[in-house]
Short mmCIF file of C-alpha atoms in Angstrom, two decimals:
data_model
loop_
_atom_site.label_atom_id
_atom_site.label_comp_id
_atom_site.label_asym_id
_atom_site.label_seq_id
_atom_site.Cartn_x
_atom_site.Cartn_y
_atom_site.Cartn_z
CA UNK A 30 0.00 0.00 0.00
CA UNK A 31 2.47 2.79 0.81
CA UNK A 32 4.05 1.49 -2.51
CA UNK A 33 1.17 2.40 -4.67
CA UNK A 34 0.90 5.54 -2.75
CA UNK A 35 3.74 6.33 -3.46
CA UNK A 36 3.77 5.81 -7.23
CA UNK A 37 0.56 7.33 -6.96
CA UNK A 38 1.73 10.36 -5.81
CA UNK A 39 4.40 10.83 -8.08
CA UNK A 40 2.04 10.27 -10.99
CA UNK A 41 -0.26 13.48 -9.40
CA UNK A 42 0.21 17.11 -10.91
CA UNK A 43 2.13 18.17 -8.12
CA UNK A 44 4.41 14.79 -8.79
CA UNK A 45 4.50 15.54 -12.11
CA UNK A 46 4.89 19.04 -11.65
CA UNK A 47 7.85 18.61 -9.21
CA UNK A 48 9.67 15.88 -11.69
CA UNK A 49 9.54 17.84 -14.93
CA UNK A 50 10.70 21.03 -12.96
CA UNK A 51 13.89 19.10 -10.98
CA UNK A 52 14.87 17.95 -14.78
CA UNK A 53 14.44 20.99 -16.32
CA UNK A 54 16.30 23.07 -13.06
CA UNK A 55 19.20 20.06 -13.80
CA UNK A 56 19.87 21.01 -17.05
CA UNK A 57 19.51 25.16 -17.05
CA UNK A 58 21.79 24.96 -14.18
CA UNK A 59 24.36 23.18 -15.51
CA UNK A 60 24.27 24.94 -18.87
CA UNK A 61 24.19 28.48 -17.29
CA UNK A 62 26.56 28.31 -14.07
CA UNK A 63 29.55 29.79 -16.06
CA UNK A 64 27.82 32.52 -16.62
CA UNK A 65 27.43 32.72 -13.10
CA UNK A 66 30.56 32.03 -11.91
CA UNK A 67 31.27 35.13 -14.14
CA UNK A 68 28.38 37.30 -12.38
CA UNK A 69 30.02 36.64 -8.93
CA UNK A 70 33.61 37.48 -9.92
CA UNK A 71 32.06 40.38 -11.32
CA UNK A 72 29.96 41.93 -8.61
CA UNK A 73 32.94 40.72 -6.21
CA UNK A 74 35.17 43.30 -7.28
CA UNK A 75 35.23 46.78 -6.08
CA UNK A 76 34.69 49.93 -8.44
CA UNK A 77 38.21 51.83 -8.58
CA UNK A 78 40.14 49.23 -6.75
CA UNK A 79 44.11 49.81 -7.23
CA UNK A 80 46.63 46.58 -8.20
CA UNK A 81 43.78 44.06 -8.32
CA UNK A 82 43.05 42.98 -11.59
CA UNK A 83 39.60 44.22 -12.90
CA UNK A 84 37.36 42.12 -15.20
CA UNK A 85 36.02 44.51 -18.26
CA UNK A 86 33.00 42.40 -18.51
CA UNK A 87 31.03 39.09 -18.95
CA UNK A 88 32.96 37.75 -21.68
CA UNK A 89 36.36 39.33 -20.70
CA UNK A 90 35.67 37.71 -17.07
CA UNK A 91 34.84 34.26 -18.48
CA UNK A 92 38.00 34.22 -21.00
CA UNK A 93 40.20 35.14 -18.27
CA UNK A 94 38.66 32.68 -16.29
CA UNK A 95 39.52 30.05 -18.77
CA UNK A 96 42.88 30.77 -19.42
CA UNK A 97 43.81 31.77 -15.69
CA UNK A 98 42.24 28.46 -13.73
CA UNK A 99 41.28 26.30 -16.57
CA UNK A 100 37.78 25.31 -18.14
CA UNK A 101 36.49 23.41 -14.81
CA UNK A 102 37.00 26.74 -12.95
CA UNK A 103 33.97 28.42 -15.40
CA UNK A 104 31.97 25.46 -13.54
CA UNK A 105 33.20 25.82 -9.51
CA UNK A 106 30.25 25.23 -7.40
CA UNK A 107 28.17 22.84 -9.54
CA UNK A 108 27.44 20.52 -6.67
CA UNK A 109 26.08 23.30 -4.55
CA UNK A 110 24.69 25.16 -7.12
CA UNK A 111 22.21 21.47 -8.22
CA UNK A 112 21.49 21.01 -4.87
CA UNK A 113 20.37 23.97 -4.41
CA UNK A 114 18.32 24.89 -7.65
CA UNK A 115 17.13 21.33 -7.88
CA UNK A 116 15.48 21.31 -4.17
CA UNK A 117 14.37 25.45 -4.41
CA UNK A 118 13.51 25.38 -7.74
CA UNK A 119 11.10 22.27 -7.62
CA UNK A 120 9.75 23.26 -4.20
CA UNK A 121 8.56 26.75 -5.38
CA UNK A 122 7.74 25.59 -9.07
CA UNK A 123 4.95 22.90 -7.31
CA UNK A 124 4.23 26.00 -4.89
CA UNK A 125 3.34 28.30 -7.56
CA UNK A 126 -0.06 27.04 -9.00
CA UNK A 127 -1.56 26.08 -5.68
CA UNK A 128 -0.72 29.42 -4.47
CA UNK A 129 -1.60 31.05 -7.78
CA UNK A 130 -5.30 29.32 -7.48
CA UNK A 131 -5.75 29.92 -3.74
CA UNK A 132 -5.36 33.37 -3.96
CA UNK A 133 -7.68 33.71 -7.27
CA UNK A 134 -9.06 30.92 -7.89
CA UNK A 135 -8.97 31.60 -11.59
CA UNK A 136 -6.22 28.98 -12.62
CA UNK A 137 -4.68 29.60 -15.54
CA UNK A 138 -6.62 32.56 -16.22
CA UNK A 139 -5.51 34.72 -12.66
CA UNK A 140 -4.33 37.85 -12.90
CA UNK A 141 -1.03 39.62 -13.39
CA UNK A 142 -0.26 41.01 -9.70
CA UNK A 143 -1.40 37.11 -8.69
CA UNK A 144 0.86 35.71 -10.54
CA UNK A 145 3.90 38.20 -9.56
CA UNK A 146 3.09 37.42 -5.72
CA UNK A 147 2.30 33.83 -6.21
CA UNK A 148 5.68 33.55 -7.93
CA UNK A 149 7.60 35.34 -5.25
CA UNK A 150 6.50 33.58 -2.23
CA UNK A 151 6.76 29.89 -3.69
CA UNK A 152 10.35 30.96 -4.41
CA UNK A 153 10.95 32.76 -1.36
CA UNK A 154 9.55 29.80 0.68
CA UNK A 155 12.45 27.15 -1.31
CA UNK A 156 15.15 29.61 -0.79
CA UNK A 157 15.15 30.41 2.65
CA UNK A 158 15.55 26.67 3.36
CA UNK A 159 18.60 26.10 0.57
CA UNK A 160 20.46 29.64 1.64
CA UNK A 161 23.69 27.01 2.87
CA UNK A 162 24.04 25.63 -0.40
CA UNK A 163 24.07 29.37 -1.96
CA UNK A 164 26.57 30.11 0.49
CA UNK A 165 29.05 27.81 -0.32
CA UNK A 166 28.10 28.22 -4.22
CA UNK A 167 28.91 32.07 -4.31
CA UNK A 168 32.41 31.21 -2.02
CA UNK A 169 33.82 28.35 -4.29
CA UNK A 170 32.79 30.59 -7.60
CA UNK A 171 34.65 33.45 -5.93
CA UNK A 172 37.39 31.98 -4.91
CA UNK A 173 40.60 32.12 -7.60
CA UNK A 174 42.15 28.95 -6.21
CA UNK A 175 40.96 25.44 -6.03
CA UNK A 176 39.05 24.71 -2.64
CA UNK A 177 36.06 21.91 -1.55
CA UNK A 178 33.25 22.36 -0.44
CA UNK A 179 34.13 20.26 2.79
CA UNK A 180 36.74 22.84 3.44
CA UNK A 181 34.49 25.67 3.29
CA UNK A 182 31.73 24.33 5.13
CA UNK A 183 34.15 23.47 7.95
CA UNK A 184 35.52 27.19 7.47
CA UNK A 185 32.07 28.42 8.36
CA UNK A 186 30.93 26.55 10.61
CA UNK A 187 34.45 27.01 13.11
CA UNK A 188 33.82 31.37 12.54
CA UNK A 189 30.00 31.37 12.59
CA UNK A 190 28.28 28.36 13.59
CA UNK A 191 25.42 27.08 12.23
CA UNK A 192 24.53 30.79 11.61
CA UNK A 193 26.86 31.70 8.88
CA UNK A 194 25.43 29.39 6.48
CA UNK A 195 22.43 31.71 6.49
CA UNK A 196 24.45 34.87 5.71
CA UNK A 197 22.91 37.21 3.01
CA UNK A 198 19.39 35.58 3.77
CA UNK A 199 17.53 38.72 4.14
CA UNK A 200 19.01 40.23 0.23
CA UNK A 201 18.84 36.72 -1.04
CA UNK A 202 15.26 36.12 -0.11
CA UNK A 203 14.19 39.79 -1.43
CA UNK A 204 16.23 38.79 -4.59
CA UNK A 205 14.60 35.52 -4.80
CA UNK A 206 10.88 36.83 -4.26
CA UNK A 207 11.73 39.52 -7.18
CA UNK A 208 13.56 36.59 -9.83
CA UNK A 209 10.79 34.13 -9.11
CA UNK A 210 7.97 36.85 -9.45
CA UNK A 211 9.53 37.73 -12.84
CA UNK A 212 10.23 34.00 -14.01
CA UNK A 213 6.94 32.71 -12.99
CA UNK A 214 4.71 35.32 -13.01
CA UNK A 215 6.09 37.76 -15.90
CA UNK A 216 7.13 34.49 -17.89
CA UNK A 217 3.89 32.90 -17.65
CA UNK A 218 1.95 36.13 -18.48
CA UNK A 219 4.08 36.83 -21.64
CA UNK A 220 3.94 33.47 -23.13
CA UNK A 221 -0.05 33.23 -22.31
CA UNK A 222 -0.22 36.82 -23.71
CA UNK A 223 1.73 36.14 -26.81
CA UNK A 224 0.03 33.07 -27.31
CA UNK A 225 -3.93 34.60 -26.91
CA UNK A 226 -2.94 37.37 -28.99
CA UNK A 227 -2.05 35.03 -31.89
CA UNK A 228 1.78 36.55 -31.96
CA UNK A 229 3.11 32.86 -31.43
CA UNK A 230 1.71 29.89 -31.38
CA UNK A 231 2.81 27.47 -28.14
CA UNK A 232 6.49 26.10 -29.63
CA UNK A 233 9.99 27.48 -29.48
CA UNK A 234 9.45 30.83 -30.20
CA UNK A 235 6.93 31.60 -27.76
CA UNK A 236 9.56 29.92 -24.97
CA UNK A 237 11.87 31.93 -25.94
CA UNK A 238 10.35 35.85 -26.24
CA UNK A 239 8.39 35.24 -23.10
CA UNK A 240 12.19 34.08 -21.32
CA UNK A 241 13.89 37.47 -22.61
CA UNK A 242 10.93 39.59 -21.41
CA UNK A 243 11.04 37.39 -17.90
CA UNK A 244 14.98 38.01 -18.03
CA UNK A 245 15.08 41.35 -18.95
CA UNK A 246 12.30 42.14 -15.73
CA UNK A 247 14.45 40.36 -13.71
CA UNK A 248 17.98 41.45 -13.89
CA UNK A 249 16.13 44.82 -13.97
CA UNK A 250 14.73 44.89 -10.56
CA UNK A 251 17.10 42.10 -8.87
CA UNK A 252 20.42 42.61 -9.36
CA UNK A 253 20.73 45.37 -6.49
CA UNK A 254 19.66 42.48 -4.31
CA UNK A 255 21.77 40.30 -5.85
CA UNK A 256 24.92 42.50 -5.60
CA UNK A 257 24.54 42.80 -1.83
CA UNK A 258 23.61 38.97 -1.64
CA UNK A 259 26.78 38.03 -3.15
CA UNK A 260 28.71 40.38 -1.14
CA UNK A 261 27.30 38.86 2.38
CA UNK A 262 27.82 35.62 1.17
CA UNK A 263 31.25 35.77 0.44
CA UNK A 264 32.16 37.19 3.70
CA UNK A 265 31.03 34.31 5.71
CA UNK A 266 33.50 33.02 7.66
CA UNK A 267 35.43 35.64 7.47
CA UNK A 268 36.26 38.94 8.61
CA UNK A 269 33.17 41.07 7.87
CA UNK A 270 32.98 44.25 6.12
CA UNK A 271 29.54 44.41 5.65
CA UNK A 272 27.32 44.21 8.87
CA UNK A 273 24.08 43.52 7.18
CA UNK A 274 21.95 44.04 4.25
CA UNK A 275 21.47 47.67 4.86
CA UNK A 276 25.11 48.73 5.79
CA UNK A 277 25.86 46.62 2.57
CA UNK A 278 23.48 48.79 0.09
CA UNK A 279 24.51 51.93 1.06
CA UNK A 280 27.85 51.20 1.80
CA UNK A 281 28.60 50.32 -1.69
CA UNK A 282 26.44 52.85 -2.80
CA UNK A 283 28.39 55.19 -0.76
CA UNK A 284 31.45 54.25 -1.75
CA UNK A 285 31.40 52.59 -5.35
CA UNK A 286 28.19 54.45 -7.11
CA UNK A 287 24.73 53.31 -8.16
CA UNK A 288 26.22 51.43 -11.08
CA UNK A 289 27.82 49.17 -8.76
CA UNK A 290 24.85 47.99 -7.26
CA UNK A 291 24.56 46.78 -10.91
CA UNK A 292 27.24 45.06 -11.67
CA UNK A 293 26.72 41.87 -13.19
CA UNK A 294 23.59 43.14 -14.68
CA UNK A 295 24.62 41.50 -18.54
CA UNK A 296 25.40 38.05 -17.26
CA UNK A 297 22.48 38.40 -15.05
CA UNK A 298 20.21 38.89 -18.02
CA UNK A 299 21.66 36.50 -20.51
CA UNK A 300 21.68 34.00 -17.77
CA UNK A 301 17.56 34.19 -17.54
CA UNK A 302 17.35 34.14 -20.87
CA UNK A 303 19.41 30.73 -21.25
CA UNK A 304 17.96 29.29 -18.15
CA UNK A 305 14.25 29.93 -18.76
CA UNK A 306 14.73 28.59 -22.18
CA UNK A 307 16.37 25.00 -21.08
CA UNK A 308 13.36 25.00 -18.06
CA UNK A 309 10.37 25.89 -19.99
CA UNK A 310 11.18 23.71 -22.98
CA UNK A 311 12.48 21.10 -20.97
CA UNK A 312 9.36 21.21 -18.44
#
């Protein structure tokens, strides 16, 4: 009996649901993290910094990667980084319709602000439980030399406790709510927009221009969050510069510019627009 239940549970929409999105979250992942790894190094450094070498950009970052550490380096915290989008992104992608419904009860047919705030909080829910794995994700990407994860988490844990694997939570869930609200909700109104209005018909196409409007939304009202995120994170177990989200935003703001609260901005966007088009076409 609990053998049937559970095949019969994995054959329900929220099974089926949860399956489809851990495969798709697999691949886009995967595919995308060097252009992550190159949005950390990137929002990392420090405008006007003397005698440290200063990426140019997305593509001079990621060449300079390549030839400085080797290929593997482009992919440093892949472990992490599936863990963490596999468990997250499945958790808030079964979220997001119950939520979606319960708050309309319209289905498919809800309305925009419903499905930006249904999006955000089923994302906002998976993150705050996976914020360890992003931890150790954004340190391994941002480190220049090789390192393990077993190192790291024992480098935390002996300067923070349990505690420091949570650092950045408050930026990263803000962050998350605002990505997830665009990918979900701004996604999922383009495509049934584009769709209804006869622009596209549901294929390739219609993936892909709803994924660049969804990525462009994002990286447009996320990457501040995701500039200070990266920043707490990768003082964890370390001496602190930063004492907390706040202190973080205007302290680089303060000291670097608004642009800096922008950095990483390009990879951020191509990024979405790669990784919604493996998900959605996968799932």
């Amino acid at each position: 009996r609990r053998r049937r239940s559970w095949q019969a549970s994995l054959l329900s929409p929220s099974g089926e649901r949860l399956i489809a999105s851990t495969g798709g979250a697999t691949i886009a992942e995967t595919v995308t993290l060097p252009i992550d790894t190159a949005k950390v190094r990137l929002q990392l450094q420090k405008s006007g910094a003397r005698n440290i070498r200063q990426y140019k950009g997305m593509m001079d970052c990621m060449i300079l990667i390549y030839k400085e550490e080797g290929a593997t380096a482009l992919f440093k915290g892949l472990g992490p980084a599936l863990v963490r989008q596999i468990c997250y992104t499945g958790l808030s992608f079964v979220l997001y319709e119950p939520i979606r419904d319960a708050m309309s009860g319209k289905g498919p047919d809800a309305g925009f602000m419903n499905r930006l705030i249904a999006g955000g909080t089923a994302g906002a829910i998976g993150i705050t439980v996976m914020n360890p794995a992003e931890v150790i994700k954004t340190k391994m990407q941002g480190n220049t030399s090789s390192t393990s994860v077993r190192k790291l988490v024992v480098d935390v844990w002996s300067q923070e406790g349990i505690v420091g694997f949570w650092a950045g939570i408050r930026p990263n869930v803000t962050r998350t709510f605002l990505v997830c609200a665009a990918e979900l909700g701004t996604y999922d109104q383009a495509k049934h927009m584009l769709i209804s209005q006869g622009v596209f018909t549901d294929g390739p196409l219609a993936h892909l221009s709803a994924s660049a409007i969804a990525g462009l939304a994002s990286a447009s009202t996320s990457t501040p969050a995701d500039v200070v995120k990266t920043r707490l994170m990768n003082q964890a177990g370390q001496q602190h510069e930063y004492r907390g989200m706040f202190h973080a935003f205007t302290s680089i703001f303060k000291n670097e510019g608004v642009g800096a609260l922008y950095k990483g901005f390009v990879p951020v966007f191509w990024r979405k627009i790669v990784w919604c088009s493996s998900f959605f076409s996968v799932i």
